[in-house]
Short mmCIF file of C-alpha atoms and ligand atoms in Angstrom, two decimals:
data_model
loop_
_atom_site.label_atom_id
_atom_site.label_comp_id
_atom_site.label_asym_id
_atom_site.label_seq_id
_atom_site.Cartn_x
_atom_site.Cartn_y
_atom_site.Cartn_z
CA MET B 1 0.11 0.16 -0.05
CA ASP B 2 1.16 3.43 -0.88
CA PRO B 3 1.94 5.28 2.30
CA GLU B 4 1.20 8.44 0.87
CA SER B 5 -2.35 7.71 -0.22
CA GLU B 6 -3.06 6.45 3.48
CA GLU B 7 -4.59 10.12 4.53
CA LYS B 8 -5.36 8.81 8.23
CA PRO B 9 -3.39 11.69 9.73
CA CYS B 10 -4.83 14.34 7.64
CA CYS B 11 -8.40 12.70 7.97
CA ASN B 12 -7.92 12.30 11.97
CA LEU B 13 -7.31 15.96 12.17
CA SER B 14 -9.77 17.28 10.14
CA LYS B 15 -12.46 15.04 11.85
CA LYS B 16 -11.21 16.92 15.19
CA VAL B 17 -11.44 20.11 13.46
CA LYS B 18 -15.05 19.37 12.36
CA ILE B 19 -16.15 18.07 16.06
CA GLY B 20 -14.54 21.37 17.52
CA LEU B 21 -16.17 23.59 14.90
CA GLY B 22 -19.42 21.85 15.73
CA ILE B 23 -18.86 22.29 19.18
CA LEU B 24 -18.14 25.90 18.65
CA CYS B 25 -21.21 26.54 16.55
CA VAL B 26 -23.35 25.05 19.03
CA LEU B 27 -21.92 27.31 21.52
CA VAL B 28 -22.63 30.06 19.47
CA VAL B 29 -26.26 29.60 19.17
CA VAL B 30 -26.60 28.66 22.52
CA ALA B 31 -25.12 32.07 23.77
CA ILE B 32 -27.30 33.96 21.16
CA VAL B 33 -30.25 32.31 22.11
CA VAL B 34 -29.57 32.91 25.60
CA VAL B 35 -28.79 36.81 24.78
CA VAL B 36 -31.85 37.17 22.86
CA VAL B 37 -33.91 35.37 25.85
CA VAL B 38 -32.61 38.06 28.53
CA VAL B 39 -33.15 40.92 26.44
CA VAL B 40 -36.77 39.98 25.71
CA LEU B 41 -37.37 39.17 29.31
CA LYS B 42 -35.64 42.53 30.32
CA LEU B 43 -37.87 44.55 27.78
CA GLY B 44 -41.09 42.87 28.63
CA GLN B 45 -40.18 43.58 32.37
CA ALA B 46 -39.47 47.07 31.73
CA HIS B 47 -42.79 47.50 29.80
CA THR B 48 -45.13 45.96 32.38
CA HIS B 49 -44.21 48.68 34.57
CA LYS B 50 -45.98 52.02 33.77
CA GLU B 51 -44.18 55.10 33.94
CA TRP B 52 -44.66 57.86 36.58
CA ASN B 53 -43.22 61.36 37.40
CA GLY B 54 -42.23 60.50 40.99
CA THR B 55 -39.23 58.85 42.46
CA GLY B 56 -39.02 55.05 42.05
CA THR B 57 -38.99 52.31 44.86
CA THR B 58 -35.72 52.64 46.97
CA PRO B 59 -32.98 50.30 45.71
CA HIS B 60 -32.86 47.54 48.39
CA PHE B 61 -36.25 48.57 49.65
CA SER B 62 -37.02 44.95 51.43
CA ASP B 63 -33.59 44.88 52.98
CA ILE B 64 -33.67 48.30 54.36
CA ILE B 65 -37.05 47.95 56.05
CA LEU B 66 -36.31 44.27 57.31
CA GLY B 67 -32.95 45.75 58.79
CA ARG B 68 -34.80 48.90 60.23
CA CYS B 69 -37.23 46.47 61.64
CA TYR B 70 -34.68 44.43 63.56
CA THR B 71 -32.46 47.77 64.53
CA TYR B 72 -35.71 49.24 66.20
CA THR B 73 -37.08 45.79 67.67
CA GLN B 74 -34.09 44.42 68.96
CA ILE B 75 -31.88 47.47 69.97
CA GLU B 76 -33.95 51.15 70.07
CA GLN B 77 -36.96 49.60 71.78
CA PRO B 78 -36.24 46.08 73.00
CA GLU B 79 -39.43 45.95 74.62
CA LEU B 80 -40.82 45.25 71.09
CA SER B 81 -38.31 42.20 70.53
CA GLN B 82 -41.32 39.72 69.98
CA LYS B 83 -42.35 41.47 67.12
CA ASP B 84 -42.09 39.15 63.86
CA CYS B 85 -40.04 41.42 61.55
CA GLN B 86 -40.10 38.77 58.61
CA GLU B 87 -43.63 38.78 59.04
CA ILE B 88 -43.70 42.58 59.09
CA VAL B 89 -41.83 42.75 55.75
CA LYS B 90 -44.25 40.57 54.26
CA ALA B 91 -47.31 42.66 55.33
CA PHE B 92 -45.39 45.43 53.94
CA GLN B 93 -44.93 44.08 50.62
CA ASN B 94 -48.31 42.51 50.33
CA ALA B 95 -50.06 46.09 51.02
CA PHE B 96 -48.93 47.19 47.25
CA LEU B 97 -47.21 44.38 45.10
CA SER B 98 -49.28 43.33 42.29
CA LYS B 99 -51.48 46.29 42.82
CA ASP B 100 -52.23 49.45 40.74
CA PRO B 101 -50.08 52.09 42.57
CA CYS B 102 -52.65 54.91 42.00
CA SER B 103 -55.59 52.84 43.75
CA SER B 104 -53.99 52.34 47.27
CA ARG B 105 -56.41 51.96 50.11
CA GLU B 106 -56.21 52.37 53.70
CA LYS B 107 -57.26 48.70 54.19
CA ASP B 108 -54.30 47.26 52.08
CA TYR B 109 -52.15 48.55 55.18
CA GLN B 110 -54.61 47.08 57.67
CA PRO B 111 -52.60 43.62 58.03
CA LEU B 112 -49.23 45.53 58.45
CA LEU B 113 -50.61 48.12 61.26
CA ASN B 114 -52.01 44.71 63.04
CA LEU B 115 -48.39 43.73 63.35
CA THR B 116 -46.77 46.80 64.37
CA SER B 117 -49.03 47.86 67.10
CA GLN B 118 -47.14 50.10 69.94
CA THR B 119 -48.54 51.98 72.76
CA ILE B 120 -47.10 55.34 73.24
CA PRO B 121 -47.08 57.01 76.83
CA CYS B 122 -49.77 59.86 77.52
CA GLY B 123 -47.99 63.31 76.87
CA LYS B 124 -45.29 62.24 74.95
CA VAL B 125 -46.49 62.51 71.34
CA VAL B 126 -45.19 65.47 69.03
CA PHE B 127 -46.57 66.18 65.39
CA TRP B 128 -44.72 68.30 63.01
CA SER B 129 -45.48 70.07 59.95
CA LYS B 130 -42.86 71.33 57.50
CA ALA B 131 -40.51 70.97 60.66
CA GLY B 132 -39.76 67.24 60.39
CA GLU B 133 -35.81 67.68 60.90
CA LEU B 134 -36.32 69.91 63.99
CA ALA B 135 -38.68 67.71 65.59
CA HIS B 136 -36.61 64.70 65.23
CA GLN B 137 -33.54 66.58 66.83
CA TYR B 138 -35.98 67.30 69.58
CA THR B 139 -36.96 63.58 70.33
CA ARG B 140 -33.35 62.50 69.70
CA VAL B 141 -32.66 64.42 72.81
CA GLN B 142 -36.05 64.00 74.82
CA ARG B 143 -35.73 60.30 74.30
CA GLU B 144 -39.23 59.77 76.07
CA MET B 145 -40.89 61.83 73.32
CA PHE B 146 -42.12 60.29 70.09
CA THR B 147 -42.77 61.69 66.47
CA LEU B 148 -44.44 59.14 64.04
CA GLU B 149 -40.83 58.20 63.04
CA ASP B 150 -39.89 57.24 66.52
CA THR B 151 -42.35 54.68 66.29
CA LEU B 152 -41.49 51.18 64.39
CA LEU B 153 -43.70 52.01 61.26
CA GLY B 154 -42.36 55.49 61.00
CA TYR B 155 -39.03 54.41 61.51
CA MET B 156 -38.95 51.74 58.75
CA ALA B 157 -40.52 53.81 56.20
CA ASP B 158 -39.13 56.95 56.87
CA GLY B 159 -37.43 58.72 53.65
CA LEU B 160 -38.27 56.06 51.44
CA SER B 161 -40.45 55.47 48.40
CA TRP B 162 -42.11 52.00 47.09
CA CYS B 163 -44.55 51.05 44.69
CA GLY B 164 -45.79 48.06 42.30
CA ASP B 165 -47.78 47.60 39.42
CA ALA B 166 -50.99 45.76 38.90
CA GLY B 167 -49.23 43.82 36.04
CA SER B 168 -46.38 42.69 37.79
CA SER B 169 -45.54 41.09 40.97
CA ASP B 170 -42.42 43.18 40.91
CA MET B 171 -41.68 46.58 42.64
CA ASN B 172 -41.39 49.45 40.27
CA TYR B 173 -37.85 50.89 40.77
CA GLN B 174 -37.88 53.09 37.85
CA SER B 175 -40.90 55.44 38.88
CA CYS B 176 -43.41 55.84 41.55
CA PRO B 177 -46.95 58.23 40.98
CA HIS B 178 -46.33 61.40 41.97
CA PRO B 179 -48.95 62.82 44.60
CA ARG B 180 -49.64 66.10 42.62
CA LYS B 181 -48.79 64.99 38.90
CA ASP B 182 -49.86 61.42 38.95
CA CYS B 183 -52.62 60.55 41.71
CA ARG B 184 -53.40 61.45 45.24
CA ASN B 185 -54.29 57.81 46.44
CA ASN B 186 -50.62 56.49 45.47
CA THR B 187 -48.98 53.80 47.81
CA VAL B 188 -46.66 56.09 49.74
CA SER B 189 -49.18 59.01 50.43
CA VAL B 190 -52.06 56.52 51.61
CA PHE B 191 -49.22 54.69 53.94
CA TRP B 192 -48.52 58.02 55.38
CA ASP B 193 -52.13 59.10 55.76
CA THR B 194 -53.25 55.58 57.36
CA VAL B 195 -50.43 55.50 59.72
CA SER B 196 -50.65 59.38 60.69
CA LYS B 197 -54.02 58.65 61.40
CA ARG B 198 -53.79 55.58 63.56
CA PHE B 199 -50.87 57.93 65.61
CA ALA B 200 -53.15 60.79 66.07
CA LYS B 201 -56.25 58.33 67.24
CA SER B 202 -54.01 56.47 69.83
CA ALA B 203 -52.47 59.70 71.34
CA CYS B 204 -53.22 60.80 74.98
CA GLY B 205 -52.39 63.62 77.15
CA THR B 206 -51.30 66.80 76.32
CA VAL B 207 -49.71 66.94 72.64
CA GLN B 208 -47.37 69.11 70.63
CA VAL B 209 -46.88 70.11 67.42
CA VAL B 210 -43.91 71.85 65.80
CA LEU B 211 -44.73 74.34 63.05
CA ASN B 212 -42.38 76.23 60.83
CA GLY B 213 -42.80 80.02 61.29
CA SER B 214 -40.48 80.56 58.18
CA TYR B 215 -42.63 78.93 55.80
CA SER B 216 -45.50 80.48 54.08
CA ASN B 217 -48.03 78.05 54.92
CA THR B 218 -47.11 77.44 58.65
CA PHE B 219 -50.35 75.95 59.16
CA ASP B 220 -51.39 73.82 56.08
CA LYS B 221 -54.95 72.76 55.73
CA ASN B 222 -53.73 70.07 53.34
CA SER B 223 -50.92 68.78 54.86
CA THR B 224 -50.88 65.47 56.95
CA PHE B 225 -51.09 67.24 60.17
CA GLY B 226 -53.82 69.99 59.03
CA ARG B 227 -56.15 67.36 56.89
CA VAL B 228 -55.38 64.05 59.06
CA GLU B 229 -53.94 64.31 62.42
CA ILE B 230 -55.93 67.36 64.23
CA TYR B 231 -59.15 65.51 62.81
CA ASN B 232 -58.30 62.16 64.63
CA LEU B 233 -57.32 63.42 68.09
CA ARG B 234 -59.76 62.21 70.57
CA PRO B 235 -60.95 64.96 72.48
CA GLU B 236 -61.49 62.32 75.35
CA LYS B 237 -58.17 61.77 75.76
CA VAL B 238 -56.38 64.54 74.42
CA PRO B 239 -57.21 67.75 76.43
CA THR B 240 -54.67 70.09 74.85
CA LEU B 241 -52.59 70.64 71.92
CA GLN B 242 -49.70 72.93 72.42
CA ALA B 243 -48.26 74.61 69.05
CA TRP B 244 -44.56 75.62 68.97
CA VAL B 245 -44.05 78.13 66.02
CA MET B 246 -40.13 77.87 65.18
CA ARG B 247 -38.63 80.56 62.81
CA ASP B 248 -35.42 79.58 61.58
CA LEU B 249 -32.48 81.52 62.55
CA GLU B 250 -31.67 82.60 59.12
CA GLY B 251 -35.35 82.79 57.88
CA LEU B 252 -37.76 85.36 57.31
CA PRO B 253 -40.25 85.51 60.35
CA SER B 254 -43.21 84.66 58.13
CA HIS B 255 -45.79 83.73 60.78
CA THR B 256 -46.23 83.94 64.58
CA CYS B 257 -48.64 82.39 67.01
CA SER B 258 -50.36 85.84 66.31
CA SER B 259 -51.12 85.08 62.53
CA SER B 260 -54.69 84.30 61.02
CA LEU B 261 -53.36 80.94 59.89
CA ILE B 262 -52.50 79.69 63.56
CA ASN B 263 -55.92 81.09 64.56
CA ASP B 264 -57.41 78.78 62.23
CA LEU B 265 -55.69 75.94 63.77
CA LYS B 266 -56.92 77.17 67.10
CA LEU B 267 -60.59 77.55 65.75
CA ILE B 268 -60.67 74.00 64.34
CA LEU B 269 -59.29 72.78 67.70
CA GLU B 270 -61.81 74.46 69.99
CA GLU B 271 -64.60 73.26 67.45
CA ARG B 272 -63.17 69.88 68.45
CA LYS B 273 -63.22 70.67 72.08
CA ILE B 274 -59.49 70.35 72.43
CA ALA B 275 -57.98 73.71 74.24
CA PHE B 276 -55.08 75.26 72.35
CA THR B 277 -52.04 77.03 73.52
CA CYS B 278 -49.33 78.43 71.40
CA GLN B 279 -45.64 79.58 71.89
CA ASP B 280 -43.18 81.41 69.43
CA ASP B 281 -39.58 80.32 69.37
CA TYR B 282 -39.98 77.64 72.18
CA ARG B 283 -36.78 77.74 74.05
CA PRO B 284 -35.69 74.18 74.19
CA LEU B 285 -36.19 73.95 70.35
CA ARG B 286 -34.62 77.09 70.01
CA LEU B 287 -31.33 75.89 71.87
CA LEU B 288 -31.15 72.98 69.38
CA GLN B 289 -31.36 75.30 66.62
CA CYS B 290 -28.61 77.17 68.44
CA VAL B 291 -26.28 74.15 68.88
CA ARG B 292 -26.10 74.16 65.13
CA ASN B 293 -25.36 77.73 64.88
CA PRO B 294 -24.07 78.94 68.20
CA GLU B 295 -22.59 82.27 66.82
CA HIS B 296 -25.53 83.48 65.42
CA GLN B 297 -26.64 86.86 67.17
CA SER B 298 -30.35 85.41 68.35
CA CYS B 299 -28.36 82.80 70.30
CA ARG B 300 -26.14 84.80 72.68
CA SER B 301 -29.25 85.68 74.55
CA VAL B 302 -30.63 82.21 74.62
CA MET B 303 -27.45 80.49 75.90
O1 LIG C 1 -47.95 66.92 55.83
P1 LIG C 1 -46.89 67.07 57.21
O2 LIG C 1 -45.55 67.56 56.88
O3 LIG C 1 -47.88 67.87 57.86
O4 LIG C 1 -47.12 65.53 57.62
C1 LIG C 1 -46.37 65.66 58.97
C2 LIG C 1 -47.13 64.75 59.80
C3 LIG C 1 -46.44 64.48 61.08
O5 LIG C 1 -47.03 64.92 62.18
C4 LIG C 1 -46.11 63.01 61.09
O6 LIG C 1 -46.86 62.67 62.22
O7 LIG C 1 -47.48 63.59 59.34
C5 LIG C 1 -46.89 62.71 59.88
N1 LIG C 1 -46.07 62.49 58.87
C6 LIG C 1 -44.72 61.72 58.78
O8 LIG C 1 -44.71 61.25 60.12
C7 LIG C 1 -44.12 61.63 57.90
N2 LIG C 1 -42.55 60.99 57.63
C8 LIG C 1 -42.40 61.30 56.29
C9 LIG C 1 -46.51 62.75 57.42
N3 LIG C 1 -45.33 62.52 56.61
C10 LIG C 1 -44.22 62.06 56.53
N4 LIG C 1 -43.08 61.83 55.70
C11 LIG C 1 -43.13 62.29 54.34
O9 LIG C 1 -43.02 63.84 54.40
C12 LIG C 1 -44.49 62.07 53.50
O10 LIG C 1 -43.77 61.84 52.33
C13 LIG C 1 -44.95 63.03 53.39
O11 LIG C 1 -45.67 63.49 52.04
C14 LIG C 1 -44.39 64.51 53.66
C15 LIG C 1 -45.01 65.29 54.79
O12 LIG C 1 -44.11 66.40 55.23
P2 LIG C 1 -44.75 67.97 55.53
O13 LIG C 1 -45.51 68.44 54.46
O14 LIG C 1 -43.47 68.71 56.04
#
């Protein structure tokens, strides 16, 4: 036999190459199919969410509320250590996932409210309107006082945004309804209305409110305080509401206790048989403002 005619090495090699090429082709086809499937799924997902004008769900929303729940119940208020944070987070998610974010209702949050009940001592509740930062600085120093953000549910949700979509079981991280530009009954506004209502209903003893005297609408009838909280105080449990009208050290003095806006608040409360008192630039709060700005001339006489 002519060794030249024996093409074995050549055929062996080409067979291997053929197999190699075959495998490569299969891999390329598989890779293309995977990429196409992923792109189609992603596009599909993006399209199932509506586009709104407000900020989307805060990234890592569920992890944040779970972490805050444990921090609050285990460290901040260990008397609530029996609360089940896993269940609380599930109830929070169930309140809005797979639902139209513009048709949120108080009852969506009811299971969450049931799991987060908490008793606040009488005479320790602080409301605020357009003065959240100062009110929170105050309760951070006066540890026995509570704003809504010093209760479990307020603490968990403070500063976050969240919404879902009727057509999907995911959160919408791209956008959520804006209260004015999209709809009033959005997931976040309905949440704050619902928890503010419960907070006011359960208050007892004298209650306080921190108002912003440098803001044009020092008492705003459309705010959560002016629309929800004052109407849900129970006159049989709350004899008096004390208002503190605080002007910014630098800001213009828009309103004081003698302004007509504050008189509107007084009239609403008196109608509801709740006594009203008011004090401008309440000293303990002014001292907190001065800690931040000790050289300011209005702080010289305060210190
Ligand atoms: O509308 P506001 O103030 O009068 O609401 C404040 C009032 C407080 O007394 C709280 O008990 O209502 C309660 N509350 C919150 O605790 C709260 N935390 C965060 C109401 N809203 C709250 N937020 C967000 O701030 C929420 O998104 C809401 O729309 C704003 C309201 O702030 P505001 O107008 O200064």
